[in-house]
PDB file of C-alpha atoms and ligand atoms in Angstrom:
ATOM      1  CA  UNK A   1      44.011  33.438  53.401  1.00  0.00           C
ATOM      2  CA  UNK A   2      42.198  30.188  52.894  1.00  0.00           C
ATOM      3  CA  UNK A   3      38.408  30.328  52.666  1.00  0.00           C
ATOM      4  CA  UNK A   4      38.055  26.867  53.978  1.00  0.00           C
ATOM      5  CA  UNK A   5      38.433  25.603  57.540  1.00  0.00           C
ATOM      6  CA  UNK A   6      41.196  23.142  57.956  1.00  0.00           C
ATOM      7  CA  UNK A   7      39.774  20.382  60.390  1.00  0.00           C
ATOM      8  CA  UNK A   8      41.244  17.489  62.239  1.00  0.00           C
ATOM      9  CA  UNK A   9      41.236  15.388  58.989  1.00  0.00           C
ATOM     10  CA  UNK A  10      43.657  17.963  57.453  1.00  0.00           C
ATOM     11  CA  UNK A  11      45.791  18.068  60.420  1.00  0.00           C
ATOM     12  CA  UNK A  12      46.000  14.251  60.464  1.00  0.00           C
ATOM     13  CA  UNK A  13      46.683  14.133  56.813  1.00  0.00           C
ATOM     14  CA  UNK A  14      49.055  17.036  56.168  1.00  0.00           C
ATOM     15  CA  UNK A  15      50.525  18.569  59.425  1.00  0.00           C
ATOM     16  CA  UNK A  16      54.269  17.681  59.243  1.00  0.00           C
ATOM     17  CA  UNK A  17      55.637  18.073  62.812  1.00  0.00           C
ATOM     18  CA  UNK A  18      59.278  18.361  61.877  1.00  0.00           C
ATOM     19  CA  UNK A  19      58.665  21.098  59.272  1.00  0.00           C
ATOM     20  CA  UNK A  20      56.399  22.892  61.826  1.00  0.00           C
ATOM     21  CA  UNK A  21      59.168  22.860  64.368  1.00  0.00           C
ATOM     22  CA  UNK A  22      61.873  23.946  61.840  1.00  0.00           C
ATOM     23  CA  UNK A  23      59.674  27.004  60.761  1.00  0.00           C
ATOM     24  CA  UNK A  24      58.480  28.223  64.212  1.00  0.00           C
ATOM     25  CA  UNK A  25      60.511  26.778  67.007  1.00  0.00           C
ATOM     26  CA  UNK A  26      64.207  27.405  66.198  1.00  0.00           C
ATOM     27  CA  UNK A  27      65.599  30.180  68.514  1.00  0.00           C
ATOM     28  CA  UNK A  28      67.145  31.886  65.621  1.00  0.00           C
ATOM     29  CA  UNK A  29      66.680  31.469  61.813  1.00  0.00           C
ATOM     30  CA  UNK A  30      69.341  30.641  59.196  1.00  0.00           C
ATOM     31  CA  UNK A  31      70.414  34.386  58.964  1.00  0.00           C
ATOM     32  CA  UNK A  32      70.840  34.308  62.857  1.00  0.00           C
ATOM     33  CA  UNK A  33      67.862  36.574  63.549  1.00  0.00           C
ATOM     34  CA  UNK A  34      66.217  35.768  66.903  1.00  0.00           C
ATOM     35  CA  UNK A  35      62.758  34.224  66.837  1.00  0.00           C
ATOM     36  CA  UNK A  36      60.951  37.120  68.592  1.00  0.00           C
ATOM     37  CA  UNK A  37      57.642  35.438  68.433  1.00  0.00           C
ATOM     38  CA  UNK A  38      58.988  32.473  70.482  1.00  0.00           C
ATOM     39  CA  UNK A  39      61.040  34.400  73.052  1.00  0.00           C
ATOM     40  CA  UNK A  40      58.037  36.751  73.677  1.00  0.00           C
ATOM     41  CA  UNK A  41      55.876  33.775  74.453  1.00  0.00           C
ATOM     42  CA  UNK A  42      58.403  32.067  76.558  1.00  0.00           C
ATOM     43  CA  UNK A  43      58.657  35.167  78.621  1.00  0.00           C
ATOM     44  CA  UNK A  44      54.782  35.382  78.920  1.00  0.00           C
ATOM     45  CA  UNK A  45      54.623  31.725  80.016  1.00  0.00           C
ATOM     46  CA  UNK A  46      57.224  32.307  82.679  1.00  0.00           C
ATOM     47  CA  UNK A  47      55.303  35.385  83.967  1.00  0.00           C
ATOM     48  CA  UNK A  48      52.049  33.516  84.016  1.00  0.00           C
ATOM     49  CA  UNK A  49      53.396  30.316  85.663  1.00  0.00           C
ATOM     50  CA  UNK A  50      55.050  32.629  88.310  1.00  0.00           C
ATOM     51  CA  UNK A  51      51.588  34.019  89.412  1.00  0.00           C
ATOM     52  CA  UNK A  52      50.533  33.205  92.991  1.00  0.00           C
ATOM     53  CA  UNK A  53      48.484  29.913  93.215  1.00  0.00           C
ATOM     54  CA  UNK A  54      49.739  28.430  89.996  1.00  0.00           C
ATOM     55  CA  UNK A  55      50.904  25.036  91.032  1.00  0.00           C
ATOM     56  CA  UNK A  56      49.722  21.640  92.387  1.00  0.00           C
ATOM     57  CA  UNK A  57      49.817  17.964  91.382  1.00  0.00           C
ATOM     58  CA  UNK A  58      48.665  17.749  87.845  1.00  0.00           C
ATOM     59  CA  UNK A  59      48.968  19.955  84.626  1.00  0.00           C
ATOM     60  CA  UNK A  60      47.166  18.966  81.348  1.00  0.00           C
ATOM     61  CA  UNK A  61      48.512  20.512  78.177  1.00  0.00           C
ATOM     62  CA  UNK A  62      45.718  20.640  75.566  1.00  0.00           C
ATOM     63  CA  UNK A  63      46.751  20.588  71.810  1.00  0.00           C
ATOM     64  CA  UNK A  64      50.485  20.204  72.752  1.00  0.00           C
ATOM     65  CA  UNK A  65      51.351  19.489  69.109  1.00  0.00           C
ATOM     66  CA  UNK A  66      55.063  18.516  68.765  1.00  0.00           C
ATOM     67  CA  UNK A  67      56.309  21.206  71.226  1.00  0.00           C
ATOM     68  CA  UNK A  68      57.544  21.475  74.682  1.00  0.00           C
ATOM     69  CA  UNK A  69      58.339  25.094  75.058  1.00  0.00           C
ATOM     70  CA  UNK A  70      54.871  25.688  76.790  1.00  0.00           C
ATOM     71  CA  UNK A  71      55.881  23.274  79.538  1.00  0.00           C
ATOM     72  CA  UNK A  72      59.406  24.594  80.393  1.00  0.00           C
ATOM     73  CA  UNK A  73      58.447  27.144  83.207  1.00  0.00           C
ATOM     74  CA  UNK A  74      55.295  25.208  83.973  1.00  0.00           C
ATOM     75  CA  UNK A  75      57.020  22.005  84.942  1.00  0.00           C
ATOM     76  CA  UNK A  76      58.608  23.751  87.952  1.00  0.00           C
ATOM     77  CA  UNK A  77      55.105  23.979  89.562  1.00  0.00           C
ATOM     78  CA  UNK A  78      53.485  20.649  88.984  1.00  0.00           C
ATOM     79  CA  UNK A  79      54.460  17.008  89.774  1.00  0.00           C
ATOM     80  CA  UNK A  80      52.785  15.366  86.788  1.00  0.00           C
ATOM     81  CA  UNK A  81      51.914  16.406  83.407  1.00  0.00           C
ATOM     82  CA  UNK A  82      49.516  14.875  80.794  1.00  0.00           C
ATOM     83  CA  UNK A  83      49.907  15.962  77.064  1.00  0.00           C
ATOM     84  CA  UNK A  84      47.008  15.847  74.720  1.00  0.00           C
ATOM     85  CA  UNK A  85      46.727  16.254  70.977  1.00  0.00           C
ATOM     86  CA  UNK A  86      44.550  15.116  68.111  1.00  0.00           C
ATOM     87  CA  UNK A  87      47.299  14.381  65.577  1.00  0.00           C
ATOM     88  CA  UNK A  88      49.031  11.125  65.800  1.00  0.00           C
ATOM     89  CA  UNK A  89      52.256  12.324  64.257  1.00  0.00           C
ATOM     90  CA  UNK A  90      52.432  15.210  66.668  1.00  0.00           C
ATOM     91  CA  UNK A  91      52.143  12.962  69.670  1.00  0.00           C
ATOM     92  CA  UNK A  92      54.682  10.613  68.131  1.00  0.00           C
ATOM     93  CA  UNK A  93      57.146  13.573  67.631  1.00  0.00           C
ATOM     94  CA  UNK A  94      56.708  14.640  71.270  1.00  0.00           C
ATOM     95  CA  UNK A  95      57.364  11.058  72.368  1.00  0.00           C
ATOM     96  CA  UNK A  96      60.638  11.080  70.439  1.00  0.00           C
ATOM     97  CA  UNK A  97      62.004  13.920  72.483  1.00  0.00           C
ATOM     98  CA  UNK A  98      60.639  12.397  75.707  1.00  0.00           C
ATOM     99  CA  UNK A  99      62.431   9.168  74.896  1.00  0.00           C
ATOM    100  CA  UNK A 100      65.579  10.794  73.567  1.00  0.00           C
ATOM    101  CA  UNK A 101      65.058   9.013  70.234  1.00  0.00           C
ATOM    102  CA  UNK A 102      67.273   9.746  67.276  1.00  0.00           C
ATOM    103  CA  UNK A 103      65.979  12.483  65.067  1.00  0.00           C
ATOM    104  CA  UNK A 104      64.188  14.178  67.870  1.00  0.00           C
ATOM    105  CA  UNK A 105      64.047  18.032  67.727  1.00  0.00           C
ATOM    106  CA  UNK A 106      66.778  19.845  69.465  1.00  0.00           C
ATOM    107  CA  UNK A 107      65.152  22.014  72.122  1.00  0.00           C
ATOM    108  CA  UNK A 108      68.373  22.776  73.843  1.00  0.00           C
ATOM    109  CA  UNK A 109      68.727  26.417  72.802  1.00  0.00           C
ATOM    110  CA  UNK A 110      65.121  27.198  73.788  1.00  0.00           C
ATOM    111  CA  UNK A 111      65.572  25.339  77.109  1.00  0.00           C
ATOM    112  CA  UNK A 112      68.656  27.306  77.693  1.00  0.00           C
ATOM    113  CA  UNK A 113      66.937  30.545  76.937  1.00  0.00           C
ATOM    114  CA  UNK A 114      64.209  29.711  79.633  1.00  0.00           C
ATOM    115  CA  UNK A 115      66.823  28.791  82.222  1.00  0.00           C
ATOM    116  CA  UNK A 116      68.577  32.047  81.700  1.00  0.00           C
ATOM    117  CA  UNK A 117      65.285  33.903  82.140  1.00  0.00           C
ATOM    118  CA  UNK A 118      64.750  31.798  85.458  1.00  0.00           C
ATOM    119  CA  UNK A 119      68.276  32.714  86.537  1.00  0.00           C
ATOM    120  CA  UNK A 120      70.738  29.956  85.541  1.00  0.00           C
ATOM    121  CA  UNK A 121      71.372  28.982  81.943  1.00  0.00           C
ATOM    122  CA  UNK A 122      73.527  25.993  83.089  1.00  0.00           C
ATOM    123  CA  UNK A 123      70.424  24.355  84.432  1.00  0.00           C
ATOM    124  CA  UNK A 124      69.103  23.357  81.103  1.00  0.00           C
ATOM    125  CA  UNK A 125      69.985  19.515  81.104  1.00  0.00           C
ATOM    126  CA  UNK A 126      68.422  19.362  84.682  1.00  0.00           C
ATOM    127  CA  UNK A 127      65.224  20.976  83.366  1.00  0.00           C
ATOM    128  CA  UNK A 128      65.087  18.660  80.337  1.00  0.00           C
ATOM    129  CA  UNK A 129      65.309  15.668  82.661  1.00  0.00           C
ATOM    130  CA  UNK A 130      62.675  17.115  84.945  1.00  0.00           C
ATOM    131  CA  UNK A 131      60.303  17.694  82.342  1.00  0.00           C
ATOM    132  CA  UNK A 132      60.905  14.233  80.704  1.00  0.00           C
ATOM    133  CA  UNK A 133      60.071  12.658  84.063  1.00  0.00           C
ATOM    134  CA  UNK A 134      56.983  14.708  84.658  1.00  0.00           C
ATOM    135  CA  UNK A 135      55.170  13.914  81.364  1.00  0.00           C
ATOM    136  CA  UNK A 136      53.406  10.694  82.313  1.00  0.00           C
ATOM    137  CA  UNK A 137      51.019  10.303  79.364  1.00  0.00           C
ATOM    138  CA  UNK A 138      50.637  11.603  75.850  1.00  0.00           C
ATOM    139  CA  UNK A 139      46.984  11.008  74.773  1.00  0.00           C
ATOM    140  CA  UNK A 140      44.708  11.597  71.888  1.00  0.00           C
ATOM    141  CA  UNK A 141      42.112  14.380  72.287  1.00  0.00           C
ATOM    142  CA  UNK A 142      39.485  16.306  70.360  1.00  0.00           C
ATOM    143  CA  UNK A 143      38.530  19.589  71.953  1.00  0.00           C
ATOM    144  CA  UNK A 144      35.313  19.616  70.153  1.00  0.00           C
ATOM    145  CA  UNK A 145      34.122  16.525  72.148  1.00  0.00           C
ATOM    146  CA  UNK A 146      32.245  17.028  75.398  1.00  0.00           C
ATOM    147  CA  UNK A 147      34.915  14.788  76.877  1.00  0.00           C
ATOM    148  CA  UNK A 148      37.985  15.755  74.918  1.00  0.00           C
ATOM    149  CA  UNK A 149      39.843  12.449  75.872  1.00  0.00           C
ATOM    150  CA  UNK A 150      36.866  10.059  75.312  1.00  0.00           C
ATOM    151  CA  UNK A 151      36.942   7.085  75.791  1.00  0.00           C
ATOM    152  CA  UNK A 152      39.513   7.945  78.615  1.00  0.00           C
ATOM    153  CA  UNK A 153      38.236   9.953  81.572  1.00  0.00           C
ATOM    154  CA  UNK A 154      40.874  11.915  83.266  1.00  0.00           C
ATOM    155  CA  UNK A 155      40.731  13.083  86.841  1.00  0.00           C
ATOM    156  CA  UNK A 156      40.285  16.892  86.947  1.00  0.00           C
ATOM    157  CA  UNK A 157      43.638  18.664  87.037  1.00  0.00           C
ATOM    158  CA  UNK A 158      44.950  21.550  88.951  1.00  0.00           C
ATOM    159  CA  UNK A 159      45.755  23.425  85.743  1.00  0.00           C
ATOM    160  CA  UNK A 160      45.409  23.274  82.079  1.00  0.00           C
ATOM    161  CA  UNK A 161      47.713  24.989  79.588  1.00  0.00           C
ATOM    162  CA  UNK A 162      46.851  25.469  75.943  1.00  0.00           C
ATOM    163  CA  UNK A 163      48.968  27.314  73.385  1.00  0.00           C
ATOM    164  CA  UNK A 164      47.927  28.200  69.749  1.00  0.00           C
ATOM    165  CA  UNK A 165      45.335  25.273  69.650  1.00  0.00           C
ATOM    166  CA  UNK A 166      41.644  26.426  69.959  1.00  0.00           C
ATOM    167  CA  UNK A 167      42.059  29.045  67.269  1.00  0.00           C
ATOM    168  CA  UNK A 168      43.386  26.350  64.934  1.00  0.00           C
ATOM    169  CA  UNK A 169      40.819  23.756  66.022  1.00  0.00           C
ATOM    170  CA  UNK A 170      37.617  25.763  66.039  1.00  0.00           C
ATOM    171  CA  UNK A 171      35.708  26.648  62.953  1.00  0.00           C
ATOM    172  CA  UNK A 172      33.541  29.494  64.422  1.00  0.00           C
ATOM    173  CA  UNK A 173      32.901  31.218  67.652  1.00  0.00           C
ATOM    174  CA  UNK A 174      30.119  28.889  68.902  1.00  0.00           C
ATOM    175  CA  UNK A 175      32.662  26.030  68.538  1.00  0.00           C
ATOM    176  CA  UNK A 176      35.407  28.082  70.239  1.00  0.00           C
ATOM    177  CA  UNK A 177      32.993  28.708  73.323  1.00  0.00           C
ATOM    178  CA  UNK A 178      32.010  25.095  73.471  1.00  0.00           C
ATOM    179  CA  UNK A 179      35.685  23.921  73.246  1.00  0.00           C
ATOM    180  CA  UNK A 180      36.530  26.164  76.182  1.00  0.00           C
ATOM    181  CA  UNK A 181      33.662  24.596  78.136  1.00  0.00           C
ATOM    182  CA  UNK A 182      34.977  21.117  77.127  1.00  0.00           C
ATOM    183  CA  UNK A 183      38.546  21.780  78.160  1.00  0.00           C
ATOM    184  CA  UNK A 184      37.370  23.765  81.138  1.00  0.00           C
ATOM    185  CA  UNK A 185      35.852  20.572  82.514  1.00  0.00           C
ATOM    186  CA  UNK A 186      39.301  18.971  82.740  1.00  0.00           C
ATOM    187  CA  UNK A 187      40.174  21.459  85.625  1.00  0.00           C
ATOM    188  CA  UNK A 188      39.093  21.294  89.297  1.00  0.00           C
ATOM    189  CA  UNK A 189      37.138  24.188  90.702  1.00  0.00           C
ATOM    190  CA  UNK A 190      39.685  26.624  91.984  1.00  0.00           C
ATOM    191  CA  UNK A 191      42.265  25.418  89.296  1.00  0.00           C
ATOM    192  CA  UNK A 192      43.664  27.451  86.581  1.00  0.00           C
ATOM    193  CA  UNK A 193      43.644  27.830  82.735  1.00  0.00           C
ATOM    194  CA  UNK A 194      46.722  29.207  81.093  1.00  0.00           C
ATOM    195  CA  UNK A 195      46.525  30.287  77.438  1.00  0.00           C
ATOM    196  CA  UNK A 196      48.456  31.764  74.576  1.00  0.00           C
ATOM    197  CA  UNK A 197      46.313  32.698  71.713  1.00  0.00           C
ATOM    198  CA  UNK A 198      47.008  34.610  68.566  1.00  0.00           C
ATOM    199  CA  UNK A 199      44.582  37.516  67.731  1.00  0.00           C
ATOM    200  CA  UNK A 200      43.239  38.547  64.400  1.00  0.00           C
ATOM    201  CA  UNK A 201      44.993  35.650  62.533  1.00  0.00           C
ATOM    202  CA  UNK A 202      43.155  33.911  59.723  1.00  0.00           C
ATOM    203  CA  UNK A 203      45.975  31.501  58.541  1.00  0.00           C
ATOM    204  CA  UNK A 204      49.421  30.157  59.139  1.00  0.00           C
ATOM    205  CA  UNK A 205      51.538  28.283  56.686  1.00  0.00           C
ATOM    206  CA  UNK A 206      54.577  26.177  56.552  1.00  0.00           C
ATOM    207  CA  UNK A 207      55.985  23.446  54.159  1.00  0.00           C
ATOM    208  CA  UNK A 208      53.632  24.893  51.452  1.00  0.00           C
ATOM    209  CA  UNK A 209      50.686  24.057  53.508  1.00  0.00           C
ATOM    210  CA  UNK A 210      48.154  26.411  54.678  1.00  0.00           C
ATOM    211  CA  UNK A 211      46.116  26.096  57.993  1.00  0.00           C
ATOM    212  CA  UNK A 212      43.066  28.156  58.806  1.00  0.00           C
ATOM    213  CA  UNK A 213      42.725  30.077  62.007  1.00  0.00           C
ATOM    214  CA  UNK A 214      39.658  31.522  63.763  1.00  0.00           C
ATOM    215  CA  UNK A 215      40.030  35.344  63.822  1.00  0.00           C
ATOM    216  CA  UNK A 216      39.895  36.196  67.425  1.00  0.00           C
ATOM    217  CA  UNK A 217      39.646  39.410  69.445  1.00  0.00           C
ATOM    218  CA  UNK A 218      40.701  39.838  73.016  1.00  0.00           C
ATOM    219  CA  UNK A 219      37.181  40.469  74.150  1.00  0.00           C
ATOM    220  CA  UNK A 220      35.803  37.369  72.461  1.00  0.00           C
ATOM    221  CA  UNK A 221      38.487  35.177  74.119  1.00  0.00           C
ATOM    222  CA  UNK A 222      37.827  36.710  77.587  1.00  0.00           C
ATOM    223  CA  UNK A 223      34.063  36.385  77.248  1.00  0.00           C
ATOM    224  CA  UNK A 224      34.393  32.775  76.271  1.00  0.00           C
ATOM    225  CA  UNK A 225      36.727  32.044  79.184  1.00  0.00           C
ATOM    226  CA  UNK A 226      34.173  33.741  81.560  1.00  0.00           C
ATOM    227  CA  UNK A 227      31.373  31.846  79.875  1.00  0.00           C
ATOM    228  CA  UNK A 228      33.141  28.491  80.467  1.00  0.00           C
ATOM    229  CA  UNK A 229      33.017  29.154  84.232  1.00  0.00           C
ATOM    230  CA  UNK A 230      36.352  30.960  84.832  1.00  0.00           C
ATOM    231  CA  UNK A 231      37.392  34.267  86.301  1.00  0.00           C
ATOM    232  CA  UNK A 232      40.141  36.075  84.299  1.00  0.00           C
ATOM    233  CA  UNK A 233      43.078  36.845  86.615  1.00  0.00           C
ATOM    234  CA  UNK A 234      45.679  38.068  83.940  1.00  0.00           C
ATOM    235  CA  UNK A 235      45.346  39.042  80.412  1.00  0.00           C
ATOM    236  CA  UNK A 236      48.036  40.794  78.339  1.00  0.00           C
ATOM    237  CA  UNK A 237      48.139  41.639  74.657  1.00  0.00           C
ATOM    238  CA  UNK A 238      51.493  42.065  72.961  1.00  0.00           C
ATOM    239  CA  UNK A 239      51.911  42.951  69.345  1.00  0.00           C
ATOM    240  CA  UNK A 240      53.204  40.226  67.043  1.00  0.00           C
ATOM    241  CA  UNK A 241      56.839  40.978  66.473  1.00  0.00           C
ATOM    242  CA  UNK A 242      57.501  41.778  62.763  1.00  0.00           C
ATOM    243  CA  UNK A 243      59.431  39.320  60.566  1.00  0.00           C
ATOM    244  CA  UNK A 244      56.965  36.437  60.575  1.00  0.00           C
ATOM    245  CA  UNK A 245      55.858  36.098  57.015  1.00  0.00           C
ATOM    246  CA  UNK A 246      54.201  32.714  57.409  1.00  0.00           C
ATOM    247  CA  UNK A 247      51.064  33.938  59.314  1.00  0.00           C
ATOM    248  CA  UNK A 248      48.925  37.083  59.374  1.00  0.00           C
ATOM    249  CA  UNK A 249      48.814  37.139  63.151  1.00  0.00           C
ATOM    250  CA  UNK A 250      48.520  40.762  64.620  1.00  0.00           C
ATOM    251  CA  UNK A 251      48.927  40.147  68.285  1.00  0.00           C
ATOM    252  CA  UNK A 252      49.266  37.508  70.996  1.00  0.00           C
ATOM    253  CA  UNK A 253      47.060  37.223  73.988  1.00  0.00           C
ATOM    254  CA  UNK A 254      48.354  35.591  77.171  1.00  0.00           C
ATOM    255  CA  UNK A 255      45.745  34.790  79.733  1.00  0.00           C
ATOM    256  CA  UNK A 256      45.367  33.174  83.101  1.00  0.00           C
ATOM    257  CA  UNK A 257      41.857  32.338  84.517  1.00  0.00           C
ATOM    258  CA  UNK A 258      40.735  30.601  87.660  1.00  0.00           C
ATOM    259  CA  UNK A 259      37.839  28.319  87.593  1.00  0.00           C
ATOM    260  CA  UNK A 260      34.889  29.366  89.941  1.00  0.00           C
ATOM    261  CA  UNK A 261      34.172  27.320  92.905  1.00  0.00           C
ATOM    262  CA  UNK A 262      30.341  26.557  93.076  1.00  0.00           C
ATOM    263  CA  UNK A 263      28.897  28.076  96.251  1.00  0.00           C
TER     264      UNK A 263
HETATM  265  N1  LIG B   1      50.555  23.792  71.238  1.00  0.00           N
HETATM  266  C1  LIG B   1      51.471  23.812  70.022  1.00  0.00           C
HETATM  267  C2  LIG B   1      50.759  23.306  68.743  1.00  0.00           C
HETATM  268  C3  LIG B   1      49.875  24.367  68.154  1.00  0.00           C
HETATM  269  S1  LIG B   1      49.400  23.920  66.436  1.00  0.00           S
HETATM  270  C4  LIG B   1      52.230  25.090  69.878  1.00  0.00           C
HETATM  271  O1  LIG B   1      52.044  25.889  70.737  1.00  0.00           O
HETATM  272  O2  LIG B   1      53.020  25.278  68.916  1.00  0.00           O
HETATM  273  C5  LIG B   1      47.726  23.394  66.655  1.00  0.00           C
HETATM  274  C6  LIG B   1      47.507  22.014  67.231  1.00  0.00           C
HETATM  275  O3  LIG B   1      46.102  21.774  67.489  1.00  0.00           O
HETATM  276  C7  LIG B   1      48.130  20.809  66.460  1.00  0.00           C
HETATM  277  O4  LIG B   1      48.993  20.101  67.192  1.00  0.00           O
HETATM  278  C8  LIG B   1      46.747  19.977  66.068  1.00  0.00           C
HETATM  279  O5  LIG B   1      47.071  18.669  66.047  1.00  0.00           O
HETATM  280  C9  LIG B   1      45.869  20.398  67.284  1.00  0.00           C
HETATM  281  N2  LIG B   1      44.475  20.189  66.915  1.00  0.00           N
HETATM  282  C10 LIG B   1      43.779  20.601  65.807  1.00  0.00           C
HETATM  283  N3  LIG B   1      42.480  20.388  65.992  1.00  0.00           N
HETATM  284  C11 LIG B   1      42.407  19.792  67.187  1.00  0.00           C
HETATM  285  C12 LIG B   1      41.254  19.267  67.825  1.00  0.00           C
HETATM  286  N4  LIG B   1      39.984  19.285  67.378  1.00  0.00           N
HETATM  287  N5  LIG B   1      41.413  18.652  69.159  1.00  0.00           N
HETATM  288  C13 LIG B   1      42.627  18.652  69.703  1.00  0.00           C
HETATM  289  N6  LIG B   1      43.715  19.144  68.977  1.00  0.00           N
HETATM  290  C14 LIG B   1      43.581  19.641  67.902  1.00  0.00           C
END
């Protein structure tokens, strides 16, 4: 495990989106073993976005990275999506898929898997098109800034989703709590926060590059979410499926919270 925190400068310099996708987002590995970490998270996301009241006009994805899996069930419930990430090459990689450029990552097996969960595997192409149409902007953000999209001010959204970002972006608990307040301000009162976070992870690695991770416990995350002005509606811990040698994650927390309405 690295002793040193890998901040935004390291992401910008060393995070290779294509290698990241190859390592963590293929539905099965070269030996044909299913990617249980991914399928578990896809099932959790479907379950969370199916909860009553999760829907509306706008969804903001915070720390999207180069990935779309976190939007596949979500896109059925919102009209417009804005994706945010710090790292230029990650936003660029996402744009490649959105614009169907040559060399874009092939998400089809993952989209088919989600369509099958949702009842019709054959709808994968339709879902890809729906998602491409709904993602209206891909913007730079820094979750450690009071306004993460500064100098741009976004109108508050009906929902924000954030997967595997804050534990990577935050050096300590104080930063984690303030990052949750910062991204929490992007949501309307009564709107929702959907999160997928690894627990007790200190690093993840791919492409001979190690990235630090803030070691979180369920209670710490829930308290930070409550402290950012949200009420937790759903919180579920699942053990990290074995077989993932590229990280020391022990469990995954899926959480949905609703922003309190001032009285
Ligand atoms: N959401 C994706 C990517 C997670 S990897 C997924 O589920 O796989 C962590 C992401 O956090 C990277 O894309 C990185 O660029 C982003 N990140 C790191 N520090 C950040 C910061 N301070 N503000 C916003 N994003 C940050």
